Coordinates of C-alpha atoms and ligand atoms in Angstrom, one line a residue:
M89 CA -4.8 -12.1 30.3
A90 CA -3.2 -15.7 30.3
G91 CA -2.5 -17.3 27.2
G92 CA -4.4 -20.5 28.5
A93 CA -7.9 -18.8 28.8
L94 CA -6.9 -16.7 24.9
A95 CA -5.8 -19.7 23.5
E96 CA -9.2 -22.1 25.1
L97 CA -11.6 -19.1 23.3
A98 CA -9.1 -18.9 20.4
K99 CA -10.0 -22.8 19.9
R100 CA -14.1 -22.9 21.0
R101 CA -14.9 -19.9 18.8
G102 CA -13.3 -20.4 15.7
F103 CA -10.3 -18.0 15.9
F104 CA -7.3 -20.5 15.6
F105 CA -6.1 -23.2 16.6
G106 CA -3.4 -26.3 16.0
A107 CA -3.9 -27.1 11.6
N108 CA -3.8 -31.2 11.4
G109 CA -5.1 -32.2 14.2
A110 CA -6.8 -35.7 12.6
Y111 CA -3.7 -36.2 12.1
G112 CA -1.7 -36.0 15.4
G113 CA -1.4 -32.1 14.7
T114 CA 1.9 -30.7 12.7
A115 CA 3.7 -27.7 15.3
G116 CA 4.2 -24.4 13.6
F117 CA 0.9 -24.5 11.7
Y118 CA -2.5 -23.3 12.5
T119 CA -5.9 -22.7 10.8
F120 CA -7.6 -19.9 11.1
G121 CA -11.2 -20.8 11.6
P122 CA -14.2 -18.6 10.2
Q123 CA -14.4 -16.4 13.5
G124 CA -10.3 -15.7 13.1
A125 CA -10.4 -15.7 8.7
A126 CA -12.7 -12.3 9.0
L127 CA -10.5 -10.8 11.6
K128 CA -7.6 -11.5 10.0
R129 CA -8.8 -10.6 6.7
N130 CA -9.8 -7.2 8.3
V131 CA -6.8 -6.7 9.9
E132 CA -5.2 -7.0 6.4
E133 CA -8.1 -4.6 4.4
A134 CA -7.2 -2.0 7.1
W135 CA -3.2 -2.6 6.5
R136 CA -3.7 -2.0 3.2
D137 CA -6.3 0.9 3.8
R138 CA -3.0 2.4 5.2
F139 CA 0.1 1.4 3.9
T140 CA -0.7 1.0 0.2
R141 CA -3.7 2.7 -0.3
K142 CA -3.2 6.1 1.4
E143 CA 0.2 6.3 1.5
G144 CA -0.5 5.6 -2.8
N145 CA 1.9 2.9 -3.1
R146 CA 0.8 -0.7 -5.6
E147 CA 0.2 -3.8 -4.4
I148 CA 2.0 -7.0 -5.9
E149 CA 1.6 -10.7 -6.0
A150 CA 4.4 -12.9 -6.2
P151 CA 5.3 -16.6 -6.0
T152 CA 5.8 -18.1 -3.0
V153 CA 8.6 -20.4 -4.2
M154 CA 11.6 -18.9 -5.5
P155 CA 14.5 -20.3 -7.5
E156 CA 18.5 -20.8 -5.2
A157 CA 20.4 -18.1 -7.2
V158 CA 17.0 -15.3 -5.5
F159 CA 18.9 -16.5 -1.8
E160 CA 22.0 -16.6 -3.5
A161 CA 21.7 -13.7 -3.3
S162 CA 19.9 -12.3 -0.8
G163 CA 22.3 -14.0 1.8
H164 CA 19.4 -16.3 3.2
L165 CA 21.4 -19.2 1.7
D166 CA 24.4 -18.4 3.5
G167 CA 23.2 -16.2 6.4
F168 CA 19.3 -17.3 7.6
D169 CA 20.6 -19.1 10.5
D170 CA 19.5 -19.5 14.2
M171 CA 21.4 -21.8 16.9
L172 CA 20.2 -25.1 17.4
V173 CA 21.4 -27.5 20.1
E174 CA 20.2 -30.7 20.2
C175 CA 20.0 -33.3 23.0
G176 CA 22.3 -36.2 23.1
E177 CA 18.8 -37.9 25.5
C178 CA 15.5 -37.1 23.6
G179 CA 16.5 -35.9 20.5
E180 CA 14.2 -32.5 21.0
S181 CA 15.5 -29.4 18.7
S182 CA 15.9 -26.2 20.8
R183 CA 16.9 -22.8 20.0
A184 CA 20.2 -22.7 22.0
D185 CA 19.9 -18.5 21.8
H186 CA 16.8 -18.7 23.5
L187 CA 17.3 -21.1 26.1
V188 CA 20.2 -18.9 27.4
E189 CA 18.6 -15.9 27.6
D190 CA 16.0 -18.1 29.6
A191 CA 19.2 -18.9 32.1
T192 CA 21.0 -16.0 32.0
D193 CA 20.5 -12.0 31.9
F194 CA 22.1 -12.0 28.5
E195 CA 18.7 -10.0 26.4
D196 CA 20.7 -11.0 22.6
A197 CA 22.3 -14.2 23.0
E198 CA 21.3 -14.9 19.0
S199 CA 24.1 -12.2 18.7
L200 CA 27.3 -14.3 19.9
S201 CA 29.0 -17.2 18.8
G202 CA 28.0 -20.5 18.9
G203 CA 31.6 -21.3 20.7
A204 CA 30.1 -18.4 23.5
V205 CA 26.6 -19.8 23.1
E206 CA 28.2 -23.4 24.1
D207 CA 30.1 -22.2 27.3
L208 CA 26.8 -20.0 28.0
I209 CA 25.4 -23.5 28.3
H210 CA 28.0 -25.2 30.3
E211 CA 28.4 -22.7 32.5
H212 CA 24.5 -21.8 33.9
D213 CA 23.8 -26.1 33.3
V214 CA 21.6 -25.8 31.0
A215 CA 18.6 -28.4 30.4
C216 CA 16.9 -30.1 27.8
P217 CA 13.5 -28.2 28.1
S218 CA 11.8 -31.4 27.7
C219 CA 13.2 -34.1 29.3
G220 CA 15.9 -31.8 31.9
V221 CA 18.8 -33.3 30.9
A222 CA 22.5 -31.6 31.3
L223 CA 22.8 -29.6 27.5
A224 CA 26.4 -29.7 28.2
G225 CA 29.3 -30.6 25.7
R226 CA 25.9 -30.7 23.2
D227 CA 27.3 -28.7 20.0
V228 CA 25.3 -25.6 19.0
E229 CA 25.3 -25.5 15.4
N230 CA 24.0 -22.6 12.8
F231 CA 20.6 -24.1 11.2
N232 CA 18.9 -22.4 8.1
L233 CA 15.6 -22.0 8.3
M234 CA 13.9 -21.8 5.1
F235 CA 11.7 -24.9 3.9
A236 CA 13.9 -26.4 0.8
T237 CA 11.9 -28.0 -2.8
D238 CA 12.4 -28.5 -6.2
I239 CA 11.8 -27.3 -9.1
G240 CA 10.3 -29.0 -11.6
P241 CA 10.9 -32.9 -11.6
G242 CA 14.4 -34.2 -10.1
D243 CA 16.9 -32.4 -8.4
A244 CA 18.8 -29.8 -11.2
H245 CA 16.3 -26.8 -10.0
P246 CA 16.6 -25.9 -6.3
G247 CA 13.6 -23.9 -4.9
Y248 CA 13.2 -22.1 -1.5
L249 CA 9.2 -21.4 0.0
R250 CA 10.0 -17.6 0.9
P251 CA 11.4 -16.8 4.7
E252 CA 10.4 -13.1 3.6
T253 CA 7.7 -11.7 1.5
A254 CA 10.2 -8.7 0.4
Q255 CA 12.0 -11.0 -1.9
G256 CA 9.3 -10.7 -4.5
I257 CA 9.2 -7.5 -4.5
F258 CA 12.7 -7.3 -5.0
V259 CA 13.6 -9.7 -7.4
E260 CA 11.0 -7.8 -9.4
F261 CA 12.4 -4.4 -9.6
P262 CA 13.3 -3.9 -13.0
R263 CA 9.8 -4.6 -14.3
L264 CA 8.1 -2.5 -10.8
K265 CA 10.3 0.3 -11.5
E266 CA 8.8 1.0 -15.0
Y267 CA 5.2 1.2 -13.7
A268 CA 6.8 4.2 -11.2
R269 CA 8.5 5.4 -14.7
G270 CA 12.0 4.9 -13.2
S271 CA 11.1 7.6 -10.6
L272 CA 11.9 7.7 -7.0
P273 CA 10.3 7.8 -4.4
F274 CA 7.7 5.2 -4.9
G275 CA 6.5 1.8 -2.5
I276 CA 5.5 -1.6 -2.9
T277 CA 3.3 -3.4 -0.9
Q278 CA 3.1 -7.0 -0.9
I279 CA 0.4 -9.2 2.2
G280 CA 1.2 -13.1 1.8
P281 CA 2.6 -16.3 3.3
A282 CA 6.1 -16.6 4.6
Y283 CA 7.5 -19.2 5.3
R284 CA 10.6 -19.8 8.4
N285 CA 11.3 -23.9 9.5
E286 CA 11.2 -22.4 13.2
I287 CA 13.6 -24.4 15.3
S288 CA 10.7 -24.5 18.7
P289 CA 7.5 -22.9 16.8
R290 CA 4.8 -22.1 20.2
G291 CA 2.6 -19.4 21.4
G292 CA 0.2 -19.9 19.1
L293 CA -0.1 -17.9 16.2
L294 CA 3.6 -16.3 18.0
R295 CA 6.1 -18.2 16.1
L296 CA 4.8 -20.4 13.2
R297 CA 6.5 -22.2 10.2
E298 CA 4.2 -20.4 7.5
F299 CA 2.8 -16.9 8.8
T300 CA 1.6 -13.9 7.0
Q301 CA 3.5 -11.2 6.7
A302 CA 2.1 -7.6 5.2
E303 CA 5.4 -5.9 3.9
L304 CA 5.9 -2.5 2.2
E305 CA 9.5 -1.6 0.5
Q306 CA 9.7 1.5 0.0
F307 CA 12.6 3.1 -2.7
I308 CA 14.3 6.0 -2.2
D309 CA 16.9 8.4 -3.4
P310 CA 18.7 8.6 0.0
E311 CA 20.4 12.2 -0.9
T312 CA 16.7 13.6 -2.3
D313 CA 14.0 12.0 -1.1
E314 CA 12.4 13.5 2.2
P315 CA 9.0 11.4 4.1
P316 CA 6.1 13.8 4.1
L317 CA 7.1 13.5 8.2
D318 CA 4.9 16.5 9.2
R319 CA 1.9 14.5 8.7
V320 CA 3.1 12.4 11.5
A321 CA 5.4 15.1 13.7
D322 CA 3.2 15.1 16.4
V323 CA 2.3 11.4 17.2
D324 CA 3.9 10.0 20.6
V325 CA 5.8 7.2 20.5
R326 CA 7.2 5.1 22.9
L327 CA 11.4 4.6 22.3
Y328 CA 13.0 1.9 23.7
P329 CA 16.6 3.4 21.6
A330 CA 19.4 0.4 22.0
D331 CA 21.6 3.1 24.8
E332 CA 18.5 3.1 27.3
Q333 CA 18.5 -1.1 26.8
A334 CA 22.2 -1.5 27.6
A335 CA 21.8 1.0 30.1
A336 CA 22.1 -0.5 34.1
D337 CA 18.7 2.2 35.1
G338 CA 17.6 2.6 30.9
E339 CA 14.7 3.8 30.1
Y340 CA 11.6 4.5 27.7
R341 CA 11.8 8.0 25.8
D342 CA 8.0 8.8 25.4
T343 CA 8.4 12.1 22.7
T344 CA 7.2 12.3 19.6
V345 CA 8.6 10.9 15.8
G346 CA 9.2 15.1 14.9
E347 CA 11.4 15.3 18.1
A348 CA 13.1 11.8 17.7
V349 CA 13.8 12.5 14.0
A350 CA 15.1 15.8 15.3
D351 CA 17.4 15.1 18.4
G352 CA 18.7 11.9 16.8
T353 CA 17.1 9.1 18.8
I354 CA 15.7 7.7 15.6
G355 CA 18.4 8.1 12.3
S356 CA 16.5 8.2 9.4
A357 CA 13.5 10.5 8.9
W358 CA 11.8 7.7 6.6
V359 CA 11.5 4.8 9.2
G360 CA 10.2 7.8 12.0
Y361 CA 8.0 8.2 9.3
Y362 CA 6.4 5.0 9.4
L363 CA 6.9 4.7 12.6
G364 CA 3.8 7.3 13.7
V365 CA 2.4 5.9 10.7
A366 CA 2.6 2.3 12.3
R367 CA 1.6 4.0 15.8
E368 CA -1.3 5.3 14.4
W369 CA -2.5 2.4 12.6
Y370 CA -2.4 0.0 15.7
E371 CA -4.1 2.3 17.9
R372 CA -7.1 2.2 14.8
V373 CA -7.2 -1.0 14.7
G374 CA -6.9 -1.7 18.9
V375 CA -3.7 -1.9 20.3
D376 CA -4.0 -1.2 23.9
M377 CA -1.6 2.1 23.7
D378 CA -0.9 1.6 27.3
R379 CA 0.9 -2.2 26.5
F380 CA 2.9 -1.3 22.9
R381 CA 6.2 0.1 22.7
F382 CA 9.0 0.7 19.6
R383 CA 12.1 -0.8 20.7
Q384 CA 15.7 -0.1 18.5
H385 CA 17.4 -3.9 17.6
L386 CA 20.9 -3.5 19.3
A387 CA 23.8 -3.8 16.8
G388 CA 24.0 -7.2 17.8
E389 CA 20.5 -7.6 16.9
R390 CA 20.3 -6.7 13.5
A391 CA 19.3 -9.1 10.5
H392 CA 21.7 -8.6 7.5
Y393 CA 20.6 -6.4 5.4
A394 CA 19.6 -3.9 8.2
A395 CA 21.7 -0.3 8.6
D396 CA 18.7 0.7 11.2
C397 CA 16.3 -1.2 12.9
W398 CA 13.0 -0.8 15.1
D399 CA 10.7 -3.2 16.1
A400 CA 6.9 -2.7 17.0
E401 CA 6.4 -4.2 20.0
S402 CA 3.1 -5.0 22.2
E403 CA 2.8 -6.7 25.6
V404 CA 0.9 -10.2 25.7
G405 CA 0.3 -12.3 28.6
G406 CA 3.1 -10.3 30.3
D407 CA 6.0 -11.0 28.2
W408 CA 7.1 -8.6 25.1
I409 CA 6.8 -9.9 21.2
E410 CA 7.7 -8.3 18.0
I411 CA 4.7 -7.4 16.1
A412 CA 7.1 -5.6 13.5
G413 CA 10.3 -4.5 11.6
F414 CA 11.0 -0.9 10.8
A415 CA 14.6 -1.5 8.5
Y416 CA 16.5 0.7 6.5
R417 CA 17.7 -2.0 4.1
G418 CA 19.7 0.8 2.5
D419 CA 20.6 -0.2 -0.7
Y420 CA 21.8 -3.6 -0.2
D421 CA 18.7 -5.9 -1.3
L422 CA 19.0 -4.3 -4.5
S423 CA 22.8 -4.4 -5.3
K424 CA 23.3 -7.9 -4.4
H425 CA 20.1 -8.8 -7.1
G426 CA 22.0 -6.4 -9.6
E427 CA 25.1 -7.8 -8.8
H428 CA 23.4 -12.2 -9.5
G429 CA 20.5 -11.3 -11.9
D430 CA 20.9 -9.9 -15.1
D431 CA 18.4 -7.2 -15.3
A432 CA 19.2 -3.5 -14.3
F433 CA 18.6 -3.0 -10.5
T434 CA 19.2 0.8 -10.7
V435 CA 17.3 4.3 -11.8
F436 CA 18.5 6.5 -14.3
K437 CA 18.8 9.9 -11.7
R438 CA 18.3 12.8 -14.4
Y439 CA 20.7 16.2 -13.4
D440 CA 18.9 19.3 -13.6
E441 CA 21.7 20.6 -16.1
P442 CA 23.5 18.6 -18.2
K443 CA 27.3 18.1 -16.7
T444 CA 30.2 17.8 -18.5
V445 CA 32.6 15.5 -17.7
E446 CA 36.5 14.3 -18.3
R447 CA 36.2 10.8 -18.5
A448 CA 39.1 8.4 -18.9
T449 CA 38.6 6.0 -22.5
V450 CA 41.0 3.4 -23.3
D451 CA 41.3 1.1 -26.8
P452 CA 43.8 -1.3 -26.6
D453 CA 45.2 -2.3 -29.8
M454 CA 44.4 -6.4 -29.8
S455 CA 46.9 -7.2 -32.8
V456 CA 49.7 -6.3 -30.1
L457 CA 47.8 -8.1 -26.8
G458 CA 46.5 -10.9 -28.7
P459 CA 50.1 -12.6 -29.3
E460 CA 51.5 -10.9 -25.9
F461 CA 49.1 -12.2 -23.9
G462 CA 47.4 -15.1 -26.0
G463 CA 44.6 -16.9 -23.9
D464 CA 44.6 -13.3 -21.1
A465 CA 44.0 -10.6 -23.5
A466 CA 41.0 -10.1 -23.2
A467 CA 41.4 -9.9 -19.4
V468 CA 43.6 -7.7 -19.9
A469 CA 41.5 -5.3 -21.7
D470 CA 38.8 -5.0 -19.3
A471 CA 41.5 -4.6 -16.6
L472 CA 43.0 -2.3 -19.2
E473 CA 39.2 -0.2 -19.0
T474 CA 38.8 -0.8 -15.2
L475 CA 42.1 0.7 -14.4
A476 CA 41.5 3.9 -16.7
G477 CA 38.0 4.4 -14.5
R478 CA 39.8 4.0 -11.1
D479 CA 43.4 6.2 -11.7
P480 CA 44.0 7.6 -14.9
G481 CA 47.0 8.5 -13.1
A482 CA 48.5 5.2 -13.5
F483 CA 48.7 5.8 -17.4
E484 CA 51.6 8.7 -17.0
G485 CA 54.2 6.5 -17.8
E486 CA 55.6 4.3 -20.3
T487 CA 54.1 1.4 -18.9
V488 CA 50.8 0.5 -17.1
T489 CA 50.8 -2.8 -14.5
V490 CA 47.5 -4.0 -14.6
E491 CA 46.2 -7.5 -12.3
I492 CA 43.8 -9.9 -13.5
G493 CA 42.3 -13.2 -11.8
E494 CA 41.4 -13.3 -8.3
G495 CA 43.3 -14.5 -5.1
D496 CA 45.9 -17.3 -5.3
D497 CA 45.4 -17.4 -9.7
A498 CA 45.8 -12.8 -9.9
E499 CA 48.5 -12.2 -12.5
T500 CA 50.6 -8.9 -12.7
H501 CA 51.1 -7.9 -16.3
E502 CA 53.5 -4.7 -17.7
V503 CA 51.4 -3.7 -20.8
D504 CA 53.3 -0.7 -23.3
A505 CA 51.1 3.0 -22.7
D506 CA 50.9 3.2 -26.2
V507 CA 48.8 0.1 -27.0
A508 CA 46.3 0.9 -24.2
N509 CA 45.6 4.4 -26.3
F510 CA 44.4 5.9 -22.9
A511 CA 42.4 9.4 -23.7
V512 CA 40.3 11.3 -21.6
E513 CA 37.2 12.6 -23.6
E514 CA 34.5 15.2 -22.6
T515 CA 31.6 14.7 -22.0
T516 CA 27.9 15.6 -21.6
E517 CA 25.9 13.6 -19.3
N518 CA 22.6 13.8 -18.4
G519 CA 22.2 11.7 -15.4
E520 CA 23.5 8.6 -13.9
H521 CA 22.5 5.3 -13.3
I522 CA 21.7 4.8 -8.6
T523 CA 21.3 2.2 -6.4
P524 CA 17.8 3.3 -4.8
H525 CA 17.5 2.4 -0.6
V526 CA 14.7 0.8 1.3
V527 CA 12.8 1.6 4.3
E528 CA 11.0 -1.4 4.8
P529 CA 7.9 -1.8 7.0
S530 CA 6.9 -5.1 8.3
F531 CA 4.2 -6.4 10.1
G532 CA 3.3 -9.8 11.1
V533 CA -0.3 -10.5 10.7
G534 CA -1.1 -13.7 12.6
R535 CA 0.8 -11.7 15.9
T536 CA -1.4 -8.3 14.9
V537 CA -4.1 -10.5 15.6
Q538 CA -2.9 -12.6 18.7
T539 CA -2.1 -9.5 19.9
L540 CA -5.5 -7.7 19.3
L541 CA -7.6 -10.7 20.4
A542 CA -5.2 -10.7 24.2
H543 CA -5.7 -6.4 24.0
A544 CA -9.2 -7.4 23.5
Y545 CA -9.9 -9.8 26.4
E546 CA -12.4 -8.4 28.9
T547 CA -14.5 -9.8 31.9
D548 CA -17.2 -8.2 33.7
E549 CA -21.0 -8.1 35.1
V550 CA -23.8 -8.0 33.2
D551 CA -27.4 -8.6 34.7
G552 CA -25.6 -10.2 37.8
E553 CA -24.2 -12.6 35.6
E554 CA -19.9 -12.6 34.7
R555 CA -19.4 -12.6 31.2
T556 CA -16.5 -12.9 28.9
Y557 CA -16.4 -10.5 25.8
L558 CA -14.0 -9.3 23.3
A559 CA -14.0 -5.5 22.9
L560 CA -12.5 -5.3 18.8
E561 CA -12.9 -2.3 17.1
P562 CA -16.0 -2.5 14.6
E563 CA -13.7 -1.9 11.4
V564 CA -11.7 -5.4 12.5
A565 CA -14.3 -7.7 14.5
P566 CA -15.0 -10.6 12.6
R567 CA -18.8 -10.0 11.9
D568 CA -20.4 -5.9 12.0
A569 CA -23.8 -6.8 13.9
A570 CA -25.9 -9.7 14.9
V571 CA -29.6 -10.2 13.9
F572 CA -32.2 -11.9 16.5
P573 CA -36.5 -12.1 16.4
L574 CA -37.1 -11.9 20.2
V575 CA -38.6 -14.8 20.4
T576 CA -39.3 -17.8 17.3
N577 CA -42.8 -18.0 18.2
D578 CA -44.5 -14.9 16.6
D579 CA -44.2 -15.1 12.4
R580 CA -43.8 -11.2 11.9
L581 CA -41.2 -11.4 14.2
V582 CA -39.2 -14.1 12.5
E583 CA -40.0 -12.3 9.3
L584 CA -39.0 -8.8 9.7
A585 CA -35.6 -10.6 11.0
T586 CA -34.5 -12.1 8.6
R587 CA -35.3 -9.1 6.2
V588 CA -33.2 -7.2 8.3
A589 CA -30.5 -9.5 8.5
D590 CA -30.7 -10.1 4.4
D591 CA -30.6 -6.2 3.8
L592 CA -27.8 -5.6 6.2
R593 CA -25.9 -8.8 4.2
A594 CA -27.0 -6.7 1.1
A595 CA -25.8 -3.6 2.4
G596 CA -22.6 -5.5 2.1
L597 CA -22.4 -5.9 6.2
S598 CA -21.1 -9.0 7.3
V599 CA -24.2 -10.0 9.7
A600 CA -24.7 -13.6 11.6
Y601 CA -28.5 -14.5 12.5
D602 CA -29.3 -16.3 15.4
D603 CA -32.7 -17.6 16.7
S604 CA -31.2 -20.7 19.2
G605 CA -31.4 -20.1 23.0
S606 CA -32.3 -17.0 25.2
I607 CA -31.7 -13.5 24.3
G608 CA -29.1 -13.4 27.1
R609 CA -27.5 -16.3 26.0
R610 CA -27.4 -14.8 22.3
Y611 CA -25.7 -11.7 23.5
R612 CA -22.8 -13.8 25.5
R613 CA -22.3 -15.5 22.2
Q614 CA -22.3 -12.6 20.1
D615 CA -19.9 -10.9 23.0
E616 CA -17.4 -13.4 23.2
V617 CA -16.3 -13.1 19.6
G618 CA -16.5 -9.7 19.5
T619 CA -19.6 -8.4 17.6
P620 CA -19.8 -5.0 18.1
F621 CA -23.7 -4.7 17.6
C622 CA -26.7 -7.0 18.3
V623 CA -29.8 -6.2 16.9
T624 CA -33.0 -7.3 17.7
V625 CA -36.3 -7.7 15.9
D626 CA -39.3 -7.2 19.4
R627 CA -42.8 -6.8 19.1
D628 CA -42.2 -3.4 20.7
G629 CA -40.9 -2.3 16.9
I630 CA -43.6 -3.6 15.0
E631 CA -46.7 -2.2 17.2
G632 CA -48.3 0.8 16.5
D633 CA -48.4 3.1 13.4
G634 CA -44.8 4.2 12.9
P635 CA -41.8 3.1 11.4
E636 CA -40.5 -0.6 12.2
T637 CA -37.9 -0.2 14.6
V638 CA -35.0 -2.7 16.1
T639 CA -33.7 -2.4 19.6
V640 CA -29.5 -1.6 19.0
R641 CA -27.2 -3.0 22.1
E642 CA -23.9 -2.0 22.0
R643 CA -21.1 -4.7 22.4
D644 CA -19.0 -3.1 25.2
S645 CA -21.3 -1.0 27.7
A646 CA -24.7 -3.1 26.4
A647 CA -26.8 0.2 26.7
Q648 CA -29.1 -0.1 23.6
V649 CA -30.9 2.8 21.6
R650 CA -34.2 2.1 19.5
V651 CA -33.5 2.8 15.6
P652 CA -36.1 2.4 12.6
V653 CA -35.4 -0.5 10.5
G654 CA -34.5 1.9 7.5
E655 CA -32.0 3.9 8.8
L656 CA -30.4 0.8 10.7
A657 CA -27.7 -0.4 7.8
A658 CA -26.0 3.8 6.7
E659 CA -26.3 3.4 11.0
L660 CA -24.3 0.6 10.9
A661 CA -21.4 1.2 8.0
T662 CA -21.4 4.2 10.2
L663 CA -20.5 2.7 13.6
R664 CA -17.8 0.4 10.9
A665 CA -16.4 3.2 10.2
G666 CA -15.5 4.8 13.4
G667 CA -18.7 6.4 13.9
E668 CA -19.3 7.0 18.1
F669 CA -22.5 5.0 19.5
V670 CA -23.0 7.8 21.6
S671 CA -24.2 10.2 18.3
L672 CA -27.1 6.8 17.8
S673 CA -28.0 7.7 21.7
E674 CA -28.2 11.3 21.1
R675 CA -30.3 10.8 18.4
Y676 CA -32.5 7.7 19.1
D677 CA -34.8 6.8 22.1
S678 CA -32.6 4.7 24.8
V679 CA -34.2 1.4 26.2
E680 CA -34.4 1.0 29.5
T681 CA -32.6 -2.2 30.8
D682 CA -31.8 -3.3 34.4
V683 CA -28.3 -4.0 32.9
E684 CA -25.1 -2.8 34.9
T685 CA -21.6 -3.8 33.5
T686 CA -18.8 -3.4 35.7
T687 CA -15.5 -4.3 34.6
N688 CA -13.2 -6.9 35.9
Ligands
LIG24 N1 11.4 -8.4 5.7 C1 11.8 -8.8 6.7 C2 11.3 -9.5 7.3 O1 10.8 -10.3 6.9 P1 11.5 -10.1 10.3 O2 11.6 -9.2 11.6 O3 12.2 -10.7 10.2 O4 11.5 -9.1 8.9 C3 9.2 -9.2 10.2 O5 10.0 -10.5 10.7 C4 8.2 -9.8 11.4 O6 6.9 -11.0 10.5 C5 7.7 -9.9 12.5 O7 8.2 -8.8 12.8 C6 7.4 -10.7 13.0 O8 5.7 -10.1 13.2 C7 6.5 -12.1 11.8 N2 7.5 -12.9 12.0 C8 8.6 -12.8 11.6 N3 9.1 -14.7 11.2 C9 6.9 -15.2 12.1 C10 7.2 -16.6 12.6 N4 8.0 -17.4 12.9 N5 5.8 -16.5 13.3 C11 5.2 -15.2 12.9 N6 5.5 -14.5 12.9 C12 6.8 -14.1 12.1

């Protein structure tokens, strides 16, 4: 389906549209309308169900503004850049690597240096996409994507809007590990907004400056913790590994999670586990599995924190887009916060049996070091202690050599070995402090929503008329059902339709009530926003001696059955939870219509 038709439908029917239109619009910011907000919420709830509840994980909600020190530690201040080139003619800023990828065979120009990208712009005569003037000779600069702000009045406390929800989890690790009673493995999730000052926002919800992420940080002991791989070992996956991408005739590898982990295509069993869980989840919420793959990152493409990374990608409008990333982040994040932060970003790993270990110690005689080294005495004592742990053999001679300070300020000092009071003691240890490793499935909610809409968009013919409908899964569709009185000039039908709608809402279903226009038009309106079931109250349903009945029409097949009112809420709830409409057809009378559907 063309992106234009989806964008038009999204705006006209209240899924999403560019924000702040009354003030000329703000690129990179979108508002979700009533249908879109409901769809997005349902996607988030389905994610929460699978990645938080079913995995036994815990969800948190951290602030979106964080102090500068957090991003110094995380590496975002220095490394979270995109390549920017500004047009000398019209001033338009563009992603230099994207322009080069569009003009050449390079697939990951992001991994090249700025100078190399400048050369390619020159060689391939790359022009400004806005005014068409050549960009050759323009500088390619690193542009940091974080939005800066000040915390409180004045500029003494710089802060940033978080560029990923993950940092809110890492920073709180010292407390979160207590809630997990210090025991690995455990997983923390968070769903919320992230902010990136993208150079060229584009593609509807695909590249925004404010977007929603659903992230899971799985903390593990890399030496002992194994994922429950057997649960997903048989899940089929279409992989596009880095070596296949590099090969001229590279192909997909259609395999199972179990095989791909066993043969090393997926290097980490934890990453493999989450690829399997994600594959099942995407299918559950309605991603078309013929338009879905997992692509491994090329070495130059990986984020500064990632040891290995796979993306879930979906095909939308002829392009493959990244909808989630699965990174093995190792101990990068917790080690960095451990170096910069005040608290302990480690857990205590208890040994099965206490261990007796030899430990080298020093007890420097400060009454000697003080007069000898003056202001450097404490640093010399620290250096002796570090050296004892690292190289006990250094204390075997009459003097010990230590270095204090760094770089140009480094100084070497000789210390009498007796003054150091070196000794080797035997101690019993019950365990050690280790820095957990992190495995991170990170989902873009907006990109998932856009994929679902694109993959659900269908046209066919019903009653000789062309219709557009969204074949959204009932679990995520904005509304569970719509209720119509067949005509509005019969009070009995209106009264029953109102009561049915009220009862369904009281049962927790999200229900539209529509009494305007022909019944065919009302069906089309609901089809276009993906309402899976339409309930029509007609005279046949209230006449006669039996219980009141209504017709229930299934969106995709347009088939109808007659269901007793008293059973309606339970039946619709079952359908929403994944039940099949065909089971209703088996138990209730079909309503004959002259409907014929032909999918285009
Ligand atoms: N914590 C890891 C992380 O943030 P990422 O690959 O940069 O990794 C994760 O982002 C997901 O967030 C992406 O797969 C994508 O779905 C979504 N995402 C990233 N940048 C986005 C943007 N500018 N607009 C919309 N979604 C975005």
